[in-house]
Coordinates of C-alpha atoms in Angstrom, one line a residue:
X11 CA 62.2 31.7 -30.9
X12 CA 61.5 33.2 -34.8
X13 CA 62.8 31.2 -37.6
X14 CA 62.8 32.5 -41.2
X15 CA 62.0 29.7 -43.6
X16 CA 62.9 30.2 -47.3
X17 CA 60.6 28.4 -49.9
X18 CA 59.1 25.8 -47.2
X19 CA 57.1 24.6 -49.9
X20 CA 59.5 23.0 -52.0
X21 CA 61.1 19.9 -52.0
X22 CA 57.4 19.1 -51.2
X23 CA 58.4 16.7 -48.3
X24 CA 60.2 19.7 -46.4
X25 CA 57.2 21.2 -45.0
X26 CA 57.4 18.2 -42.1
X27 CA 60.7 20.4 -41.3
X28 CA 58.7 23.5 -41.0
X29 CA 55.6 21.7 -38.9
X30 CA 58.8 20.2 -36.7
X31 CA 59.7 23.2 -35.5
X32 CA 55.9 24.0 -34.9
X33 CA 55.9 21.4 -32.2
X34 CA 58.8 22.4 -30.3
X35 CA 56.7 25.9 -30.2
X36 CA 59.0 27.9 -32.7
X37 CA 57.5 30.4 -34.3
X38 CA 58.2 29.7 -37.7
X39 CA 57.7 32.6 -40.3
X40 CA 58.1 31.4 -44.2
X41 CA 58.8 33.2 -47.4
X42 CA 58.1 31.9 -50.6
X43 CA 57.3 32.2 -54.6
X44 CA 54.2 30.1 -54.1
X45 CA 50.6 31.9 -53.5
X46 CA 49.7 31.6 -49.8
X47 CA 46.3 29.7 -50.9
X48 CA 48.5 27.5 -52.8
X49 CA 50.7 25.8 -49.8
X50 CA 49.3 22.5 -48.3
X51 CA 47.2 22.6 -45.6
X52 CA 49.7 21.3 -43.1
X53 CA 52.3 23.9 -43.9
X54 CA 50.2 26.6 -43.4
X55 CA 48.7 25.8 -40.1
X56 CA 52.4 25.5 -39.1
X57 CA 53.6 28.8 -40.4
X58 CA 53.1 31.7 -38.0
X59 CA 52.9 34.1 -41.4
X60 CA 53.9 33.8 -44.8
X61 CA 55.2 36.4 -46.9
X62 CA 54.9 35.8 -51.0
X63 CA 57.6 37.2 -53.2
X64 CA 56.9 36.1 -56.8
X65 CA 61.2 35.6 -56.8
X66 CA 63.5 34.3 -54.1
X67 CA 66.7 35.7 -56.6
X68 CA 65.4 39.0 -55.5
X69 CA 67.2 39.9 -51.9
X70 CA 65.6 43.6 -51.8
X71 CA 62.2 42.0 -51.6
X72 CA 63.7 39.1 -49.1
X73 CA 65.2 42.0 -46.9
X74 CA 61.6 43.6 -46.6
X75 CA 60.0 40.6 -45.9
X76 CA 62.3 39.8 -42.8
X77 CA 62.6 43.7 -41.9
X78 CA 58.4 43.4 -41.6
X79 CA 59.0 39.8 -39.7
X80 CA 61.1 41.5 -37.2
X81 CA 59.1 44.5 -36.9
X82 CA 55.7 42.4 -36.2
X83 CA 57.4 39.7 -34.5
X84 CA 61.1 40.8 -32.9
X85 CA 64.7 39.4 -33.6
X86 CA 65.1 36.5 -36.0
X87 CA 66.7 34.0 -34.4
X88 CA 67.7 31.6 -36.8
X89 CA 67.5 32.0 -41.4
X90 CA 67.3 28.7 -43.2
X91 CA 66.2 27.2 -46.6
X92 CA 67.7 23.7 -46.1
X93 CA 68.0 23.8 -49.9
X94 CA 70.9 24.1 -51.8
X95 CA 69.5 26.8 -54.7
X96 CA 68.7 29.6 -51.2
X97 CA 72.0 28.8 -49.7
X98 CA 73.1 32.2 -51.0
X99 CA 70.2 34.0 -50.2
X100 CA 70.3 32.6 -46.8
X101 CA 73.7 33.6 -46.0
X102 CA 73.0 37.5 -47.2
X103 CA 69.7 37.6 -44.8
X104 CA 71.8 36.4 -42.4
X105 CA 74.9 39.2 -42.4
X106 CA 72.2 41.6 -43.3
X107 CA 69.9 40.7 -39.8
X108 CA 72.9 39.7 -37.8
X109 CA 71.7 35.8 -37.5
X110 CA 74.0 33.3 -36.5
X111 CA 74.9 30.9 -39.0
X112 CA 77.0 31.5 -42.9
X113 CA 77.6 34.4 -44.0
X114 CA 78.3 35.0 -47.2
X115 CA 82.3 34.9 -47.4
X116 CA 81.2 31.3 -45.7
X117 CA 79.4 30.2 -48.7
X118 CA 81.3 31.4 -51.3
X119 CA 84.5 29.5 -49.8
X120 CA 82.8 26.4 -49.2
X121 CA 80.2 26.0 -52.1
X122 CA 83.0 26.7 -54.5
X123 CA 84.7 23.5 -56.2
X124 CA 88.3 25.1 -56.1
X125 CA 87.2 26.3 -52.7
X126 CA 86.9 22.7 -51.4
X127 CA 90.0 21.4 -53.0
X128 CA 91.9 23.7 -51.3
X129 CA 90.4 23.1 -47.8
X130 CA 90.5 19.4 -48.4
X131 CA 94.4 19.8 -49.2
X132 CA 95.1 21.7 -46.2
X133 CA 93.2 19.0 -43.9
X134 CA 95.0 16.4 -45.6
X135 CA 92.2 14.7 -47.2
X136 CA 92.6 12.6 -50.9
X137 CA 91.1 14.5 -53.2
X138 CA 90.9 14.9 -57.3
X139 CA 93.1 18.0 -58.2
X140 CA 91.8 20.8 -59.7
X141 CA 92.7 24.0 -61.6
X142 CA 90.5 26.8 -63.3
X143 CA 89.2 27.0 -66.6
X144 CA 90.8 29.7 -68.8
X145 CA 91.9 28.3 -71.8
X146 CA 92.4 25.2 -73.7
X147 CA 95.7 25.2 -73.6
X148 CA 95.5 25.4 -69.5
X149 CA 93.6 22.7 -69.9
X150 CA 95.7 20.8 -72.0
X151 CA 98.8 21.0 -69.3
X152 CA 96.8 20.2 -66.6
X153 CA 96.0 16.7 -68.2
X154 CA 99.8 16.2 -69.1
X155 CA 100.0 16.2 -65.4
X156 CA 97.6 14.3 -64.4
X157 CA 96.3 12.1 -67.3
X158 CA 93.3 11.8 -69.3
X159 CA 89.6 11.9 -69.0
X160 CA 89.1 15.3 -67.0
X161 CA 85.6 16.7 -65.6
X162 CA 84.9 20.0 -66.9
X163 CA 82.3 21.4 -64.3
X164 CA 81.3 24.8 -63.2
X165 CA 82.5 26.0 -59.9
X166 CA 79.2 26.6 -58.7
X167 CA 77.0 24.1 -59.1
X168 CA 74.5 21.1 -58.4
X169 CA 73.3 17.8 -59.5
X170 CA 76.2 18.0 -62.5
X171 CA 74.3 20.4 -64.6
X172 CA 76.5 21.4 -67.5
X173 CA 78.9 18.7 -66.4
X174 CA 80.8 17.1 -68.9
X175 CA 83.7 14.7 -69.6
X176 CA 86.6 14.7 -72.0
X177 CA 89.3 12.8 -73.0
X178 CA 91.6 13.9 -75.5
X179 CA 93.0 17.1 -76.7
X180 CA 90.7 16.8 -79.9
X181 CA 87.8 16.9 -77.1
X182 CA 89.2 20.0 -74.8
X183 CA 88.9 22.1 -78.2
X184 CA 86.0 20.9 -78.8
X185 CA 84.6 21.7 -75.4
X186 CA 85.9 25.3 -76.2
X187 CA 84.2 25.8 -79.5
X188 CA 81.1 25.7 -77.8
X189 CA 79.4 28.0 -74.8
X190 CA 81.6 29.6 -73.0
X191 CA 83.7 27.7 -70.3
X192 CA 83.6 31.1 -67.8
X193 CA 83.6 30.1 -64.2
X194 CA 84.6 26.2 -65.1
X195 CA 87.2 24.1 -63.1
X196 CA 88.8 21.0 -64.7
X197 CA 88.6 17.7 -62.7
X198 CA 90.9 15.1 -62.6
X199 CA 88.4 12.5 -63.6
X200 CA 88.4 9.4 -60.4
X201 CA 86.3 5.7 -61.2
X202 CA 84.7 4.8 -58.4
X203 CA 81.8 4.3 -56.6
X204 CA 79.7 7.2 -55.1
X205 CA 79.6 6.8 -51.6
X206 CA 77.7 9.6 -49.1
X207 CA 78.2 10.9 -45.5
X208 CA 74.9 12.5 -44.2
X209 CA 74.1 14.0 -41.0
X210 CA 73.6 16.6 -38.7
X211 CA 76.1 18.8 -36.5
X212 CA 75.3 20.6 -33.6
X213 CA 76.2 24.2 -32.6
X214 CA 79.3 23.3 -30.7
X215 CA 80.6 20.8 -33.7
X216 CA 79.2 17.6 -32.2
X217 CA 78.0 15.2 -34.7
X218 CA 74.9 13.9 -34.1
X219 CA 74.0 11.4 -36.1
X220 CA 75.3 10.0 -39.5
X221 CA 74.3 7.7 -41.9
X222 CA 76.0 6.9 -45.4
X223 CA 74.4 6.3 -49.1
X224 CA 75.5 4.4 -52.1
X225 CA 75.0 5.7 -55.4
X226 CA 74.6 2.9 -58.7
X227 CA 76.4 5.6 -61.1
X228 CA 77.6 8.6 -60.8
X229 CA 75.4 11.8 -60.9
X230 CA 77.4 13.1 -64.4
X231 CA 76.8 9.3 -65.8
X232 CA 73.0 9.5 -64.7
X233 CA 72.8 13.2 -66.4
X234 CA 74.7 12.6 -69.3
X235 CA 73.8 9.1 -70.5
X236 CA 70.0 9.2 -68.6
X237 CA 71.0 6.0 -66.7
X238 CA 68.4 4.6 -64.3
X239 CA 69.7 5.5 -61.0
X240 CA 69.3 3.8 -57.7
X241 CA 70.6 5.3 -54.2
X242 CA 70.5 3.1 -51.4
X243 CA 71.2 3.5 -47.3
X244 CA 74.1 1.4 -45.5
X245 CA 73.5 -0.9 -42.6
X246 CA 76.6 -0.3 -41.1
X247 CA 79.2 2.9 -41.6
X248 CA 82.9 1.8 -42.7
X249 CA 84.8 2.9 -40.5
X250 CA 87.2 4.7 -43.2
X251 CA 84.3 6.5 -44.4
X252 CA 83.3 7.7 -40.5
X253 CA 87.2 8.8 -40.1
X254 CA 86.9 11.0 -43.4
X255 CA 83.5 12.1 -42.9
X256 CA 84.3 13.4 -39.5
X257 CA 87.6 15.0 -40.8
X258 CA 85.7 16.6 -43.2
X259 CA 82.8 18.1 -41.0
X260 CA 86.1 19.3 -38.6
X261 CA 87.3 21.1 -41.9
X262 CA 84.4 22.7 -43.2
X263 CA 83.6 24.2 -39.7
X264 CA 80.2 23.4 -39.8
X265 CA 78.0 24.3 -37.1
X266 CA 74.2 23.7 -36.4
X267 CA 73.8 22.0 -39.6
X268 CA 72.9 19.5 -42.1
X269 CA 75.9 18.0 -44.2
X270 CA 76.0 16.0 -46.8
X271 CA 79.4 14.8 -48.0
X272 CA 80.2 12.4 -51.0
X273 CA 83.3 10.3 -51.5
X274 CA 84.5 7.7 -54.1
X275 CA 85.2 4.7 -53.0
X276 CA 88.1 3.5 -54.8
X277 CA 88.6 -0.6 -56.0
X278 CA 90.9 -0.9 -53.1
X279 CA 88.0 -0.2 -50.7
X280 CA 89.3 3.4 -49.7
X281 CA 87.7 6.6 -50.2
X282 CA 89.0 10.0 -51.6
X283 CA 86.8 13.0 -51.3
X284 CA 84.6 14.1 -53.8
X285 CA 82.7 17.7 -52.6
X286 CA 80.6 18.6 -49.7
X287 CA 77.3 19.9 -49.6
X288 CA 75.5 22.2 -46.9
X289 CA 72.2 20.9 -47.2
X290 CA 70.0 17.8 -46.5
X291 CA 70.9 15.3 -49.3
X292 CA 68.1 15.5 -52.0
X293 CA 65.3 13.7 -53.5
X294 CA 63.7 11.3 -50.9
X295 CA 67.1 10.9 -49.2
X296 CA 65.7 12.4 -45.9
X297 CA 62.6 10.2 -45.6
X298 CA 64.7 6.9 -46.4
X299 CA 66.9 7.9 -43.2
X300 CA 63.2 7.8 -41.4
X301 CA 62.7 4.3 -42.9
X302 CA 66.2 2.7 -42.1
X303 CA 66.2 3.7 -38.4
X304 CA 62.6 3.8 -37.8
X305 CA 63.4 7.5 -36.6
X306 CA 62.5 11.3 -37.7
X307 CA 65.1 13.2 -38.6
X308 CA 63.4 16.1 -39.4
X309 CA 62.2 16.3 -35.5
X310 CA 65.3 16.0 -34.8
X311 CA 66.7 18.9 -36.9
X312 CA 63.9 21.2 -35.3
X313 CA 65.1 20.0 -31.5
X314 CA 68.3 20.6 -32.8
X315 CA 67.6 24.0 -34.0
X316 CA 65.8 25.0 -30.5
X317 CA 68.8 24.2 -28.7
X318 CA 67.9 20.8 -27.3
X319 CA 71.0 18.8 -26.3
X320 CA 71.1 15.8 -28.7
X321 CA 74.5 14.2 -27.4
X322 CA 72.3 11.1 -26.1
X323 CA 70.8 10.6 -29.3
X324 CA 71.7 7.0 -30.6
X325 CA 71.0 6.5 -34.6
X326 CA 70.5 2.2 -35.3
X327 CA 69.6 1.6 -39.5
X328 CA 67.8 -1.2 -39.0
X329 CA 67.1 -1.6 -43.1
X330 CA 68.3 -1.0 -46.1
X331 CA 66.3 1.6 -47.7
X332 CA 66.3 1.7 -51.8
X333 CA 65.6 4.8 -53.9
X334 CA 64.9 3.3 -57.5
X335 CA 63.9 5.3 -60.4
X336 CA 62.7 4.6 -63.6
X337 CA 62.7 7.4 -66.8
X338 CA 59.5 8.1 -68.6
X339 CA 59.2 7.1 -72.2
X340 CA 61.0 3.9 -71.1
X341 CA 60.6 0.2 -72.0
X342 CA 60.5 -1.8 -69.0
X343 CA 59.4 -5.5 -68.4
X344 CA 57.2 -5.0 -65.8
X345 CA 54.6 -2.2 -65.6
X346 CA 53.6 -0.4 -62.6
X347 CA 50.6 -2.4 -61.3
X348 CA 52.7 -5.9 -61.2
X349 CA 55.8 -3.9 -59.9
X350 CA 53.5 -3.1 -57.0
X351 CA 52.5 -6.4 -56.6
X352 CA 55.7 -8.3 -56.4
X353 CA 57.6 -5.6 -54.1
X354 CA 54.4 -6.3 -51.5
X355 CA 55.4 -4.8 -48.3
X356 CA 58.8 -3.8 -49.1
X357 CA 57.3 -0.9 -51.2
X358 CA 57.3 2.4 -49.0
X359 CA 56.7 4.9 -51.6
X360 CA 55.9 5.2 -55.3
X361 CA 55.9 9.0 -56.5
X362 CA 56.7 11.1 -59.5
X363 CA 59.9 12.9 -59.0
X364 CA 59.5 17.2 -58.9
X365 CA 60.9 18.1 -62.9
X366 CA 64.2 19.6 -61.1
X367 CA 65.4 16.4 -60.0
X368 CA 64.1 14.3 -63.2
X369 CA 67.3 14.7 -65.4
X370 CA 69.4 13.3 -62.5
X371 CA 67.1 10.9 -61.0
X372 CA 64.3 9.8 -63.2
X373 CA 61.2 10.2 -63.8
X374 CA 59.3 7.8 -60.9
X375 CA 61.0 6.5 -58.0
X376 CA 59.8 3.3 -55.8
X377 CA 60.9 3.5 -51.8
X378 CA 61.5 0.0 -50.9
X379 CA 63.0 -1.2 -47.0
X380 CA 65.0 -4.8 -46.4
X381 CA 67.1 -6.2 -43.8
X382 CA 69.2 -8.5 -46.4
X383 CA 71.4 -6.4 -49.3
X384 CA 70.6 -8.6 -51.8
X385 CA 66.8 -8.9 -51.7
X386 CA 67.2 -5.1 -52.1
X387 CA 69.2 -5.4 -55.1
X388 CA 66.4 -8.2 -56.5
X389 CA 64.2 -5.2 -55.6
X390 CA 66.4 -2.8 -58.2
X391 CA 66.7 -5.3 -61.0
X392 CA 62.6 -5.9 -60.5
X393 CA 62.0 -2.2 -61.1
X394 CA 64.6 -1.4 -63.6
X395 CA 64.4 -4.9 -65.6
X396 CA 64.1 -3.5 -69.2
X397 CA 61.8 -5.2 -71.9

């Protein structure tokens, strides 16, 4: 079996996906911006070959690199990035080498803001309305309809770059006196709680495993105001949230995939849909699955991709696993070495966050694991205590 792997080198973590599919004797044939001798030592002993391009936006150069896979090494069975800013490049590779998987019409549908609040309306799911950005005035009417604040936020997008809020008329014109809006939609703005559904979906639909994630503030609030942002893994999955979440991976038509879905949860405990991604979640997200269920995830993704029935497979969170970040520059009442010392074993990880993720995240992050929710959130105030 070949598999194309875009950019295995970055998120760093990713390459355990590529070494993964080593072990289930894939041959596994990357493409990437970094130098050959740059790439850790365990991703290159797992990649078959490696073809540099000094830029993954270029699909001419992409389409030669594949063409010369195939010619050296057959038909590509399978194209994948697992990373949101590829998921375009992906999807033309695909059409382009007749490879199974989004094509993309696919993408462009389902990666599209407007896109999902039409499919969610059809399937019935609660979800924020939405209209396009054309003019203020536009604007304007839509929040007679449905009240004040609105999200202005591009179509196409990630992470809530160039994400903004505004809540008056006085604000929409001022949000149109500066760059241009082109491509925007306006949000009905919901308060609630950021709650995720991860997991994996096999060829035939089946999910096989999920998991769910709490946010401590929204991604725009965490952008915008530089708040210090913790993510956390549930114990258990509410029920409400598994009946959405399922509805939503029915939807979307997923197949052979990772999804990761993110809700509100509203004061009255239920949940209206927020957007879906059709990726891995991000960050550390993925290893903190590994921590809660004393699992890997990413071996199961590479049996998932060689066609190993996973219908058996049984996912048990045995912890809670807490992503906490702190921002550089900083006061906090505890420096790192004492930190370190009073989270003991509970500390999994301590890293510096990639720059890409830093303006949502942070700047550091500490992994911690617990059984019992509130020494976690003892853990969060620990870290994040300012002076």
């Amino acid at each position: 079996m070949n598999v194309v792997f875009i950019s295995p080198q970055f998120p760093p973590h990713f390459f355990h996906f590529v070494a993964a599919l080593r072990e289930r004797g894939v041959n596994v044939l990357g493409v990437g911006d970094c130098p050959y001798d740059a790439l850790r030592r365990e991703l290159r002993e797992s990649l078959s070959e490696y073809f540099f391009t000094p830029n993954l936006h270029d699909i001419e150069a992409l389409v030669r690199a594949v063409g010369y896979f195939t010619w050296r090494h057959g038909r590509m069975h399978r194209i994948d990035s697992l990373n949101e800013t590829w998921l375009e490049v992906e999807a033309h590779l695909r059409e382009a080498f007749h490879v199974p998987g989004l094509l993309p019409a696919d993408i462009a549908r389902l990666r599209s803001k407007l896109g999902m609040h039409d499919l969610f309306k059809q399937a019935g799911l609660p979800h924020p309305d939405a209209i396009a950005v054309r003019d203020a005035a536009g604007v304007k009417d839509f929040a007679r309809r449905v009240g004040y604040p609105l999200v202005l936020k591009p179509d196409v997008g990630v992470g809530a770059a160039r994400t903004f809020k505004v809540s008056s008329e006085a604000e929409v014109d001022e949000a149109f006196r500066g760059p241009p809006l082109a491509g925007y939609v306006a949000q009905a703005f919901v308060k609630g709680t950021i709650v995720t559904y991860d997991g994996l979906v096999d060829g035939n639909g089946h999910i096989v495993f999920t998991t769910s994630h709490e946010y401590s503030d929204g991604i725009m609030e965490s952008v915008l105001e530089q708040r210090d942002l913790a993510i956390w893994s549930h114990r258990q999955l509410p029920s409400a949230l598994d009946t959405m979440g399922r509805k939503m991976v029915e939807a979307l038509g997923l197949r052979e995939r990772w999804f990761h879905l993110e809700f509100f949860r509203l004061a009255d405990g239920s949940f209206v849909a927020l957007e879906a991604n059709l990726r891995p979640p991000g960050a550390f997200v993925v290893d903190m699955m590994n921590y809660a269920g004393d699992t890997d995830v990413y071996r199961l993704w590479a049996r998932l991709i060689a066609g190993e029935d996973l219908r058996g497979f049984r996912y048990e969170p045995k912890y809670h696993v807490c992503h906490i970040a702190r921002r550089t520059g900083r006061a906090y009442r505890y420096g790192h070495t004492e930190v370190v010392a009073r989270l003991g074993e509970t500390l999994l990880q301590h890293a510096t966050l990639p720059s890409v993720f830093t303006s949502a995240l942070g700047d550091e992050m500490y992994l911690t694991r617990h059984r019992d929710i509130e020494a976690m959130r003892e853990a969060m105030r620990l870290v994040q205590a300012r002076t």
